[in-house]
XYZ file of C-alpha atoms in Angstrom:
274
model
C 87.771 93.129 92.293
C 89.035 96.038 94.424
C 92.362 93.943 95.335
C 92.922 92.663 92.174
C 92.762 96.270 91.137
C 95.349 97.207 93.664
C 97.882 94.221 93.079
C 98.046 94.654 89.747
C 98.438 98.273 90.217
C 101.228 97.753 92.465
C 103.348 95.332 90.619
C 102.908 97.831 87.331
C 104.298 100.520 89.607
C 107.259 98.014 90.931
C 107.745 97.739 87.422
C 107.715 101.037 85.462
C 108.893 103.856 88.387
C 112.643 102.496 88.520
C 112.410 102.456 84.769
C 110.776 106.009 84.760
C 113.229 107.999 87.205
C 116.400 105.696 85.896
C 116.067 107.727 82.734
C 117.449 104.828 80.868
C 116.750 105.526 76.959
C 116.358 101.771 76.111
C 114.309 100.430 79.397
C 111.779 103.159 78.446
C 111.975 102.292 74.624
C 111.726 98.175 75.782
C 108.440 99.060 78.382
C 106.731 101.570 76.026
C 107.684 99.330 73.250
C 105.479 96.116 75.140
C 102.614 98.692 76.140
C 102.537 100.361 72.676
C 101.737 96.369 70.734
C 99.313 95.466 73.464
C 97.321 98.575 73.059
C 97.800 98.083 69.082
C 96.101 94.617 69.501
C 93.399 95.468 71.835
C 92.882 98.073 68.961
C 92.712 95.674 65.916
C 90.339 93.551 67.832
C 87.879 96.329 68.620
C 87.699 96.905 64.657
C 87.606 93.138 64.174
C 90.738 93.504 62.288
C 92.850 90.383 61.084
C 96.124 89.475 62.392
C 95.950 91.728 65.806
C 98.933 90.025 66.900
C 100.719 90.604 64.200
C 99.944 94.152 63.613
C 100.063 95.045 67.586
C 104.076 93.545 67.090
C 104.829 95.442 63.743
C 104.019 98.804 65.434
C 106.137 97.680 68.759
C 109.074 97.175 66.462
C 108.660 100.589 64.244
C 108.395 102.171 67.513
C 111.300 101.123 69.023
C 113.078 101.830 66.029
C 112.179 104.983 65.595
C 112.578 106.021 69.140
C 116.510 104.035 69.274
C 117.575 105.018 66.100
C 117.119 108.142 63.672
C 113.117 109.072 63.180
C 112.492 109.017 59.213
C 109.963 111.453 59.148
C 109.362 115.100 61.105
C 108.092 114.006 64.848
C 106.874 117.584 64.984
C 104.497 117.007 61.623
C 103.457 113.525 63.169
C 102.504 115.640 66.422
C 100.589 118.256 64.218
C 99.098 115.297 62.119
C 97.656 113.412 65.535
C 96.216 116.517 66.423
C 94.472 117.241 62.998
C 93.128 113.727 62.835
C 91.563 114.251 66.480
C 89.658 117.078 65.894
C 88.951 116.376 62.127
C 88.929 112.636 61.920
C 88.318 111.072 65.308
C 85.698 113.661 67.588
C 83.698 114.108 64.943
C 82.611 110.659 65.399
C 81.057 110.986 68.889
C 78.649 113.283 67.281
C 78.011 111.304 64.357
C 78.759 107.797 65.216
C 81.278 105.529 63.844
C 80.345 103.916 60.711
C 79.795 99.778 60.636
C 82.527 97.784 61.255
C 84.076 95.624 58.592
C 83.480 98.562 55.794
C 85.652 100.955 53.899
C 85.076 103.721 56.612
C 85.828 101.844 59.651
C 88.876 100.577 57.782
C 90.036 104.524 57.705
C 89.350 105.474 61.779
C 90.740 102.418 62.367
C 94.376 103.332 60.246
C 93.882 107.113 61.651
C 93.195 105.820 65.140
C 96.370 103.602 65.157
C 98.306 106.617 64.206
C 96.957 108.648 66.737
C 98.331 106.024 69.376
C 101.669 105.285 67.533
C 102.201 109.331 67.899
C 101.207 109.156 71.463
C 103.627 106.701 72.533
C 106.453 108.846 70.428
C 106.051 112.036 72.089
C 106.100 110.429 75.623
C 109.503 108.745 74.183
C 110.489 112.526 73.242
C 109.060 114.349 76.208
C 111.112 111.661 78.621
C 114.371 112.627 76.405
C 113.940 116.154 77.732
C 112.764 115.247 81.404
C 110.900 112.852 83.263
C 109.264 115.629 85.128
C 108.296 116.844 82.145
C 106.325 113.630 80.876
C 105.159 113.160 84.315
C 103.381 116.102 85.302
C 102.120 115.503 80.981
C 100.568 112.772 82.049
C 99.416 113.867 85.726
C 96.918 116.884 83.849
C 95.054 114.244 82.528
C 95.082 111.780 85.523
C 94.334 114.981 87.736
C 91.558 115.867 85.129
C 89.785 112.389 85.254
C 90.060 112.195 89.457
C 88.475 116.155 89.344
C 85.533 114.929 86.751
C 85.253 111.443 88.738
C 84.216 113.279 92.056
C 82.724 116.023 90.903
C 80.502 113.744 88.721
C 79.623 112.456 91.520
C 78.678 115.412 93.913
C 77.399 117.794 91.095
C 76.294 116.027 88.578
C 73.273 116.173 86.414
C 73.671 117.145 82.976
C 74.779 114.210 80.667
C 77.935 114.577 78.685
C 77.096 111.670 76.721
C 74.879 109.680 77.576
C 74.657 107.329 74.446
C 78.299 106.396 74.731
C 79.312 106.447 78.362
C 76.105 107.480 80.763
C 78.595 107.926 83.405
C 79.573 111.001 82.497
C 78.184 114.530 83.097
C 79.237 117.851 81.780
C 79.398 118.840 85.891
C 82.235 116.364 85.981
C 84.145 117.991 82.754
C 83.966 120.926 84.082
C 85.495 119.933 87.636
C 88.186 118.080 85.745
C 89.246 121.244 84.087
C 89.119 123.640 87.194
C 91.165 121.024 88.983
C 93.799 120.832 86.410
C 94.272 124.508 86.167
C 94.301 124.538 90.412
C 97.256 122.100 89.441
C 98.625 123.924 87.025
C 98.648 127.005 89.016
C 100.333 125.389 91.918
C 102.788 123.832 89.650
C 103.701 127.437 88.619
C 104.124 129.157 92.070
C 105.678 126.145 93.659
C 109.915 126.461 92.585
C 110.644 122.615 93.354
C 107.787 122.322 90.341
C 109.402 124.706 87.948
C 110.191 121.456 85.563
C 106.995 120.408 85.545
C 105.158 121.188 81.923
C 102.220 123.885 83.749
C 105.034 125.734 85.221
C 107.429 126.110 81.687
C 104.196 127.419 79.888
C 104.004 129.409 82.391
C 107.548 130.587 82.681
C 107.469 130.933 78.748
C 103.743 132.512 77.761
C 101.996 133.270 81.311
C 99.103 132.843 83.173
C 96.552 133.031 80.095
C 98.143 130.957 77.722
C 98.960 127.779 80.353
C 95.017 128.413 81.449
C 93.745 128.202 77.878
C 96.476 124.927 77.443
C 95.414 123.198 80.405
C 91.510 123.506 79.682
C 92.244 122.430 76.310
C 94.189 119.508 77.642
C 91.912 118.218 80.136
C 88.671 118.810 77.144
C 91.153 116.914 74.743
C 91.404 113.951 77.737
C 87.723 113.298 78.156
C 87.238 113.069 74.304
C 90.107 110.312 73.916
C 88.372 108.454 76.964
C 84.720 108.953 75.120
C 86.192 107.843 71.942
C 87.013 104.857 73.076
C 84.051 104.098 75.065
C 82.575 104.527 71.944
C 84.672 101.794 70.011
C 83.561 99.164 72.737
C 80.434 99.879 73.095
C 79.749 99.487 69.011
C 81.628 95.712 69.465
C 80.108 94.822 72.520
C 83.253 94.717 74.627
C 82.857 96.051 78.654
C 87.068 96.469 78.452
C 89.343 96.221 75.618
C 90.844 93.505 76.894
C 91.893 91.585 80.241
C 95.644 92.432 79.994
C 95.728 94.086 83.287
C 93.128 92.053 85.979
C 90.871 94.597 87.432
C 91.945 97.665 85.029
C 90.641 95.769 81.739
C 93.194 96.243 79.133
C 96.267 99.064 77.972
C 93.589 100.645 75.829
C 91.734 101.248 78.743
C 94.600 102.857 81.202
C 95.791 105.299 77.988
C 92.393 106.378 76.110
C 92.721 109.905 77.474
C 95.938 110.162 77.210
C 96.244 109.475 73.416
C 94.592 112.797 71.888
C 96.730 114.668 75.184
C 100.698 113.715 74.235
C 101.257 114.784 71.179
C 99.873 118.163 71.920
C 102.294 118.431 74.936
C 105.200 117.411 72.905
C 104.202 119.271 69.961
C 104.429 122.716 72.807
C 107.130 121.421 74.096
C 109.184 121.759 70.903
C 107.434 124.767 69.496
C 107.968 126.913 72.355
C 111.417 125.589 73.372
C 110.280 124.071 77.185
């Protein structure tokens, strides 16, 4: 398992760093395009949705239209949207539960959810228009936020963070995940070759107490996307969303935190000019 893990991880990284620091428009539009469907049909299958294929290629093609061509709505007000369906729509659910699939209310997290990751997917495509750096360190807060909750899960933990939808988790390990990002996030903003990175503009822009309160709220907004869709396999019966990637499981799987964590990054990014 362990070395399928790492070749696939190594031919994905042959495969999208070139495309990543070429800063080609279309080879990012053409890559994010084929992750975008995939993750679209692992996501009609977990609903037990008809025509996954189908749908996963429709929302390929919108994207890459809207991210080639002229957008026909606000991306800001999709950003804002994302955000309100998260906390109004979306975490609700791991409190409540989702409701059975096939009926009227799965039908609607399943629209809202698809959304979410469409708007995901557009405001990496908008924060790589402004800078690589910029999407990368985006993304590194919440890969920097799972590693911190990962280990100190593991040394500290005790308290469940859910235990009903991934028993893996403990609230020792959220809270390491956040520390670690904002130890990130301050070295970002003290370090000058870093000054690109997203921690260091909020920084530069708003200060110390704003970029902490972002950062927590980023790395709290990445374990709920990563719960959320625990919770969507576990109601199905699925161990992985799909087999896409051998020894990762599926797109789903490799994005889940980051789909709630985007949009807000773009959505600063825009509002407060970084």
């Amino acid at each position: 398992m362990l070395k399928t893990r790492v070749i696939t991880a190594i031919v994905l990284l042959a495969v999208l760093l070139p495309i990543l620091f070429s800063g080609n428009a279309i080879a990012f539009t053409l890559a994010a395009s084929l992750f975008l469907g995939a993750a679209m049909w692992e996501t009609q299958r977990l609903f037990h949705k008809p025509g996954a294929i189908i749908i996963g290629v429709a929302w390929a093609a919108v994207f890459a239209y809207v991210s080639l061509f002229s957008a026909p709505f606000s991306v800001p007000t999709l950003f804002t949207l994302c955000t309100i369906f998260w906390l109004f729509g979306l975490m609700p659910a791991l409190r409540f539960g989702l409701p059975p699939v096939g009926g009227f209310g799965s039908s609607l997290i399943s629209g809202v959810y698809a959304v979410s990751i469409f708007g995901c997917f557009v405001a990496m495509n908008v924060l790589f228009a402004k800078s690589n750096v910029l999407l990368l360190s985006a993304m590194a807060l919440v890969w920097v936020a799972d590693i911190g909750a990962y280990f100190c899960g593991k040394a500290f933990g005790k308290r469940k963070l859910a235990p009903s939808i991934s028993p893996g988790k403990s609230w020792e390990g959220a809270i390491g995940g956040a520390i670690l990002v904002n130890v990130f996030g301050f070295v970002c903003a003290y370090t000058p070759v870093l000054a690109e990175t997203l921690p260091a503009k909020i920084f530069s822009h708003r200060g110390m107490l704003t970029m902490t309160i972002v950062l927590t709220a980023i790395a709290a907004a990445s374990v709920v996307g990563d719960l959320f869709e625990s919770l969507l396999k576990r109601r199905v019966g699925f161990k992985d969303s799909s087999n896409l990637l051998p020894g990762h499981g599926g797109v789903l799987d490799r994005i889940d935190a980051l789909i709630p964590v985007m949009p807000v990054a773009a959505l600063l990014s825009a509002m407060w000019a970084l």
